[in-house]
CSV table of C-alpha atoms in Angstrom, one decimal:
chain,number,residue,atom,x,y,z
A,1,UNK,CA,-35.3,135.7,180.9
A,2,UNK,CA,-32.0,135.8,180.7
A,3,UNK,CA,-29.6,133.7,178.2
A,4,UNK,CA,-26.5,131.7,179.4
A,5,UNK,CA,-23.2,133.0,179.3
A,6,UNK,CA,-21.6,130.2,176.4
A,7,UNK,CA,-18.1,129.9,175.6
A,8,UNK,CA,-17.8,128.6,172.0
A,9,UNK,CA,-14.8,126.9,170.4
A,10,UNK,CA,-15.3,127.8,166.6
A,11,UNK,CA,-12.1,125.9,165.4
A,12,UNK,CA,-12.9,124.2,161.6
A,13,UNK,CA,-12.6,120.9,163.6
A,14,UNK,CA,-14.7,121.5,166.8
A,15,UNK,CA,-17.5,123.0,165.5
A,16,UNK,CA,-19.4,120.0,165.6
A,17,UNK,CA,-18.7,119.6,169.1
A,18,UNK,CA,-20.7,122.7,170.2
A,19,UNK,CA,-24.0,122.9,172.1
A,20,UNK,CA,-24.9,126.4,171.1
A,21,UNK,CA,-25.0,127.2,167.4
A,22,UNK,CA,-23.3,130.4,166.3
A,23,UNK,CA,-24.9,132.5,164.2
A,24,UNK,CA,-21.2,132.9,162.7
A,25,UNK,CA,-19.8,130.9,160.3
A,26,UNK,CA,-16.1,129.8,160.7
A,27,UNK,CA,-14.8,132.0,157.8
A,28,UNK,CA,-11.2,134.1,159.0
A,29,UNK,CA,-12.5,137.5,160.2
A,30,UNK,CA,-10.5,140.6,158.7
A,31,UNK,CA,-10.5,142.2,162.4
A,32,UNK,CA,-9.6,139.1,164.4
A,33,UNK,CA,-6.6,138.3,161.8
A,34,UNK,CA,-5.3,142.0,161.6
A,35,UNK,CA,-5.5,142.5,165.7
A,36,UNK,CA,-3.6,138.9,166.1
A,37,UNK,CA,-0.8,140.1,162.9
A,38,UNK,CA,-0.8,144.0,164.9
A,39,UNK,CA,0.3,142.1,168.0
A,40,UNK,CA,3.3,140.2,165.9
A,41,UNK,CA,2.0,136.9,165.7
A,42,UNK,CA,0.9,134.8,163.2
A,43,UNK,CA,-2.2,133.2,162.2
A,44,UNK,CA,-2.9,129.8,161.2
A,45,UNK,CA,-6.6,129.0,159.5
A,46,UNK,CA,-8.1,126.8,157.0
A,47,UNK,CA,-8.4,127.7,153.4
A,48,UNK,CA,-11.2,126.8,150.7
A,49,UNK,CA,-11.0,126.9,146.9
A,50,UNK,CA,-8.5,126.4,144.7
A,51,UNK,CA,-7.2,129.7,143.1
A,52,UNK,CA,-3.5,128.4,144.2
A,53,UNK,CA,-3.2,125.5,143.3
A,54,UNK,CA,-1.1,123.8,143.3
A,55,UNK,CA,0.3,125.7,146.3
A,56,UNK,CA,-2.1,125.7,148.6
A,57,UNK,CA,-4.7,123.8,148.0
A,58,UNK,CA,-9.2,123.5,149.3
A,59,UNK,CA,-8.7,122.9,153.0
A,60,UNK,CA,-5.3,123.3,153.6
A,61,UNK,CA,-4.1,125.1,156.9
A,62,UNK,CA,-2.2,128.2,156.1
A,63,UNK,CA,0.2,130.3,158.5
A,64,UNK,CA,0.3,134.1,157.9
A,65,UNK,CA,3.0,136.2,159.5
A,66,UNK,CA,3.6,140.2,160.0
A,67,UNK,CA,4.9,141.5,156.6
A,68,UNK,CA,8.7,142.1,156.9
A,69,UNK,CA,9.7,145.8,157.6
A,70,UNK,CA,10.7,145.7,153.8
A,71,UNK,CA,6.8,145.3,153.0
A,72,UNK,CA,5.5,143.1,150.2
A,73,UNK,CA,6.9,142.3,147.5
A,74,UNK,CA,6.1,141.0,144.2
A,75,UNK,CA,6.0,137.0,144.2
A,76,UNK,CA,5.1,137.2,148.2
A,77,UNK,CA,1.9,134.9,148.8
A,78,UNK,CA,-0.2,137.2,150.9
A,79,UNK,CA,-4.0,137.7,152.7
A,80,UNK,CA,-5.2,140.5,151.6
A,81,UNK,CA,-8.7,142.5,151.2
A,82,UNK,CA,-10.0,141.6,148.0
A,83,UNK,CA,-10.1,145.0,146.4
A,84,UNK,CA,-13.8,144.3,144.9
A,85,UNK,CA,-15.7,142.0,147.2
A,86,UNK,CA,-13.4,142.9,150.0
A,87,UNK,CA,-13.5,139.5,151.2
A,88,UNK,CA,-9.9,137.9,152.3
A,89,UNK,CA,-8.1,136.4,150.1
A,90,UNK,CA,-4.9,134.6,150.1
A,91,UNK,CA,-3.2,135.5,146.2
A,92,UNK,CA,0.3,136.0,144.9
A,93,UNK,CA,1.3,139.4,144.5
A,94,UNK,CA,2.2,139.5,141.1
A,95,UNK,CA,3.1,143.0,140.0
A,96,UNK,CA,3.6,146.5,141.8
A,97,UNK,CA,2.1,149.8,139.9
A,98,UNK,CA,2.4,152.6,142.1
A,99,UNK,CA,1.7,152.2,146.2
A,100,UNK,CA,-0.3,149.6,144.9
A,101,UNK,CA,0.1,145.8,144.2
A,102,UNK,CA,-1.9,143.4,141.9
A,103,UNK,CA,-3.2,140.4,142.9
A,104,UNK,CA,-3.9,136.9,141.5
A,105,UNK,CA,-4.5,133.7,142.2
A,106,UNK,CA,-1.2,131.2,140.6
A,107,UNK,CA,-4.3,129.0,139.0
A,108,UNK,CA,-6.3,132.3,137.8
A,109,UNK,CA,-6.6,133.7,134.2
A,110,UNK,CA,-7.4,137.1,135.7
A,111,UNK,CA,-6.1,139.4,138.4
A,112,UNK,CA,-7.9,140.3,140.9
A,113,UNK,CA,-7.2,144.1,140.9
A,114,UNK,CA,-5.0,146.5,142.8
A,115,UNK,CA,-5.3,146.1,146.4
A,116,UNK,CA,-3.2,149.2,148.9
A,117,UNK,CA,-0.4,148.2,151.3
A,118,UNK,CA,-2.7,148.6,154.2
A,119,UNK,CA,-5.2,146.0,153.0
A,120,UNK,CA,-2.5,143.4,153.3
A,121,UNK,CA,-2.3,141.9,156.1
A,122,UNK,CA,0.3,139.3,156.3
A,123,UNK,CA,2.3,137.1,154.4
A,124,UNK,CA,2.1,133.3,153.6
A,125,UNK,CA,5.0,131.5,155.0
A,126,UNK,CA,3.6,127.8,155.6
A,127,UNK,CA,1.4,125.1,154.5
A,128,UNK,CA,0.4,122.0,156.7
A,129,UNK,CA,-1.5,119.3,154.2
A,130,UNK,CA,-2.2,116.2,155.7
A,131,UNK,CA,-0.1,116.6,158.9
A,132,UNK,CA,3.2,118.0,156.7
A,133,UNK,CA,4.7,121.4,156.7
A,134,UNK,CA,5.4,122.5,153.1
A,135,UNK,CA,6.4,126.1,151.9
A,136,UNK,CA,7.2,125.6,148.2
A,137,UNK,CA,6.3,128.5,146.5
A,138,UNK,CA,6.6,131.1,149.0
A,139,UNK,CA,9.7,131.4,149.0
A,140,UNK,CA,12.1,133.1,146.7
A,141,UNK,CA,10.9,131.5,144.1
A,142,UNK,CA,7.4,133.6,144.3
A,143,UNK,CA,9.1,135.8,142.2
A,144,UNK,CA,9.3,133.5,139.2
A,145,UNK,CA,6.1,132.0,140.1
A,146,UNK,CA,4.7,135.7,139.6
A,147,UNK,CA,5.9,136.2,136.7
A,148,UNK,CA,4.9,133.3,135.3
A,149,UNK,CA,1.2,134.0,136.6
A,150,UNK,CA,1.5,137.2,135.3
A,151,UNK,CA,2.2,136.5,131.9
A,152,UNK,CA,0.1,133.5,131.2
A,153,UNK,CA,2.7,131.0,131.5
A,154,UNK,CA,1.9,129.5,134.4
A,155,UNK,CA,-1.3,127.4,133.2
A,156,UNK,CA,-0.3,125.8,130.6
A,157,UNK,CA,3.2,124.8,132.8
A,158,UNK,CA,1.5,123.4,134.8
A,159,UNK,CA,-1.0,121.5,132.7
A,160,UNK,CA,1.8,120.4,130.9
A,161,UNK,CA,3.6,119.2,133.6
A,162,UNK,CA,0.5,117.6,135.2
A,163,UNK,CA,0.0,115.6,131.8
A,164,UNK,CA,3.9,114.2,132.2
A,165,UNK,CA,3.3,113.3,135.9
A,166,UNK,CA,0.2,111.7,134.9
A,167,UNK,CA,0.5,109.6,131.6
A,168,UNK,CA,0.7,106.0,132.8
A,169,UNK,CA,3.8,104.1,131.5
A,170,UNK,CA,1.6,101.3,131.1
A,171,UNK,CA,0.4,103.0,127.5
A,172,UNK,CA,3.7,103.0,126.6
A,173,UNK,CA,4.3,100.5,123.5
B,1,UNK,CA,-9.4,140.2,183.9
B,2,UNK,CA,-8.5,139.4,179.9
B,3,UNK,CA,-5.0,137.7,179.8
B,4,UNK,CA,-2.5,139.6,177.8
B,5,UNK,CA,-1.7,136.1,175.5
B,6,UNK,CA,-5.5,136.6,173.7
B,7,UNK,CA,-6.7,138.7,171.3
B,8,UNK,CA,-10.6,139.6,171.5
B,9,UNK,CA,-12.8,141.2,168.8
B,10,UNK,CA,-16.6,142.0,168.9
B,11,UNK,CA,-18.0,140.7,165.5
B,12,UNK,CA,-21.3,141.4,164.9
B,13,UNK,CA,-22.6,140.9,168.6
B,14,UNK,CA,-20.0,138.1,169.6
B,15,UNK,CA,-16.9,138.4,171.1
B,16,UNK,CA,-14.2,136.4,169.3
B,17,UNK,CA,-11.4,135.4,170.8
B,18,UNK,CA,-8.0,134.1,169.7
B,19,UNK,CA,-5.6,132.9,172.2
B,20,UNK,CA,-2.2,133.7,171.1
B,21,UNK,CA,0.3,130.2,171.5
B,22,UNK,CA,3.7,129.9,171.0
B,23,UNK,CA,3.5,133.1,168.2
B,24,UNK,CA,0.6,131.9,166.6
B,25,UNK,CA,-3.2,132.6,166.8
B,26,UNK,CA,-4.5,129.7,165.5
B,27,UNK,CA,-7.9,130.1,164.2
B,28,UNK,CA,-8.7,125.9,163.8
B,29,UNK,CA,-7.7,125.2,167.1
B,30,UNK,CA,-8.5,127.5,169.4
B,31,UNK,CA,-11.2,130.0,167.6
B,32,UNK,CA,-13.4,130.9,170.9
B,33,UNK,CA,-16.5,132.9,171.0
B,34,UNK,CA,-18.9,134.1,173.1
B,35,UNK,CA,-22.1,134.9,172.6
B,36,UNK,CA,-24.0,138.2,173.9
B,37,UNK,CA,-24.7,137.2,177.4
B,38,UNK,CA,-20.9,136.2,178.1
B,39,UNK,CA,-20.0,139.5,176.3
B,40,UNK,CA,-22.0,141.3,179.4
B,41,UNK,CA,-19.4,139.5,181.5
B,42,UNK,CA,-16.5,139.4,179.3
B,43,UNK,CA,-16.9,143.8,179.2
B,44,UNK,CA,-17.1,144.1,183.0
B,45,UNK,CA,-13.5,142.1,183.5
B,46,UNK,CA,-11.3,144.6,184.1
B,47,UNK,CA,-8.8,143.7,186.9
B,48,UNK,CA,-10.6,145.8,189.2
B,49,UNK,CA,-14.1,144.8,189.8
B,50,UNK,CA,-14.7,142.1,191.5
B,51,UNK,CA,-16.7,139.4,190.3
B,52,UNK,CA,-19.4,139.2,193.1
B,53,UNK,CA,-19.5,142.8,191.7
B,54,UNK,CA,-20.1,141.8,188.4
B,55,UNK,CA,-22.4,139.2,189.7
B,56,UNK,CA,-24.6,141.5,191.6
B,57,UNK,CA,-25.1,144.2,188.9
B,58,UNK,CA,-26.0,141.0,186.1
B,59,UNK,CA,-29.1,140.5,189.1
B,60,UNK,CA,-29.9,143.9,189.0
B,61,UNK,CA,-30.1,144.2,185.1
B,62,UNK,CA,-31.4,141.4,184.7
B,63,UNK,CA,-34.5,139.6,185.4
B,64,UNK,CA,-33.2,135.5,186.1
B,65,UNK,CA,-32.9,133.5,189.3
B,66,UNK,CA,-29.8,135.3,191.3
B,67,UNK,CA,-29.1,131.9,191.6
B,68,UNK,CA,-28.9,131.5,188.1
B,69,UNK,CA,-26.8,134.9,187.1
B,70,UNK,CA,-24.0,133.6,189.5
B,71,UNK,CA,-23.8,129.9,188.4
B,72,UNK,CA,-23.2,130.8,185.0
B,73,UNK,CA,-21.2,134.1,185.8
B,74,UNK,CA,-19.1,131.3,187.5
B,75,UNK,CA,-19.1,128.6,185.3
B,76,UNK,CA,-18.0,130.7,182.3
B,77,UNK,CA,-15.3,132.4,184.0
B,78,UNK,CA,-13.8,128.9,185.4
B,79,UNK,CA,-14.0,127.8,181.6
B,80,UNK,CA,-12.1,130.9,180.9
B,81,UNK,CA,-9.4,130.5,183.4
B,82,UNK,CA,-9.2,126.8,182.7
B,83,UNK,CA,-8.4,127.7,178.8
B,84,UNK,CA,-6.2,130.7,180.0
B,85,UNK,CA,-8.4,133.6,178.1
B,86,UNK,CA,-8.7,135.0,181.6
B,87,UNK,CA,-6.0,135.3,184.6
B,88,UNK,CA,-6.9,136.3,188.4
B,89,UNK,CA,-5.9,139.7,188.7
B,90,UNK,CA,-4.1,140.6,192.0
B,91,UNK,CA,-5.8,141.3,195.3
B,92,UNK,CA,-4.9,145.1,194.7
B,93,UNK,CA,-6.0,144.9,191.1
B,94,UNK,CA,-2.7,146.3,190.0
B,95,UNK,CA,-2.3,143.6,187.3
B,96,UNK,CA,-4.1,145.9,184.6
B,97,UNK,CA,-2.4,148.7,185.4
């Protein structure tokens, strides 16, 4: 017996909708987004966890473009292939050794590793949160960012500046 | 046949297809699929078969109702067309030249 022919819309936000239940989950495939990037488009999907925070943040929508003909560079917030579980990732690059750049999430300790300029596959250059467009920190200011990841400095910045945003002037004598 | 605006990958059995709108592939909108069946017809769209073609060699592969084969051949390529993943080619089947 043959099965029906079903066209499935997999978007985040329609997958409820569907009478036939893929065997796929929705996660971003690595072929899909590198044939949309090959054609010069860009590519907008939904992002889970919070390795960039404050950035991007769990479920956030994140547009990726075609690197520029200059390539990556350090501070650029990319997708990439995670260089050990080869999963993609979306991470600041944050320092260049060789053909190779390292990787790391702005609200990691750790890097991830050295990833090739072939397994990057586009570059970070919106955020839509709650119906607004935002693209701090993917701009030039990636590059400070990096460094700051890269050094350590960027934790405790921000910690500190989420205990000023967050002490209630109420305690105040 | 395939419009030029969509990009299609097989993934593990399923086509998966990402219509390409104004730039952008965007994979929460418009993320389509289709499962192995619709992959049989998806793979025989080229521009230059027709689709009673297509519908007649489904019958002979397979054993459904011929009925069957060409109510669902036809239903998914009018949900195809309707979402633009698919154009009509030209009577002379130039357009995928």
């Amino acid at each position: 017996m043959i099965c029906r022919p079903v066209l499935t819309r997999r978007g985040h936000s329609h997958c409820r909708n569907l009478s036939y239940v893929s065997n796929h989950d929705n996660h971003v495939h690595t072929e899909v987004v590198r044939a949309v990037i090959e054609r010069g488009a860009g590519f907008r999907f939904h992002v889970s966890g919070h390795s960039m925070h404050p950035f991007i943040r769990n479920g956030d929508e994140v547009v990726i473009a075609p690197m520029s003909s200059s390539g990556p560079r350090r501070g650029d917030v990319v997708l990439a292939i995670h260089p050990h579980n080869k999963n993609p990732v979306v991470h600041r690059i944050v320092n260049k050794q060789g053909p190779c750049y390292l990787l790391q999430g702005d609200n990691r300790l750790f890097a991830d590793g050295l990833v090739r300029k072939e397994n990057i596959l586009g570059k970070a250059i919106s955020v839509d949160r709650n119906g607004k467009t935002t693209s701090m920190g993917l701009g030039h200011e990636g590059l400070i960012i990096g460094v700051l990841v890269r050094t350590g400095l960027f934790l405790p910045l921000k910690r500190g500046v989420s205990i000023i945003l967050h002490s209630s002037p109420d305690k105040s004598p | 046949l395939p419009s030029d605006s969509v990009v299609a990958r097989e993934i593990d059995g399923d086509i998966l297809i990402v219509p390409i709108r104004a730039g952008i592939g965007d994979a929460e909108e418009e993320l389509y699929g289709l499962n192995p069946t619709a992959r049989e017809v998806w793979n025989r769209l080229n521009g230059r078969t027709p689709v009673k073609a297509i519908i007649d060699e489904l019958i002979h592969e397979y054993e459904a109702p011929p009925r069957d084969i060409t109510d669902d051949v036809l239903g998914l390529l009018t949900e195809l067309l309707k979402r633009g993943i698919v154009e009509e080619a030209s009577p002379e089947g130039t357009a995928g030249a």
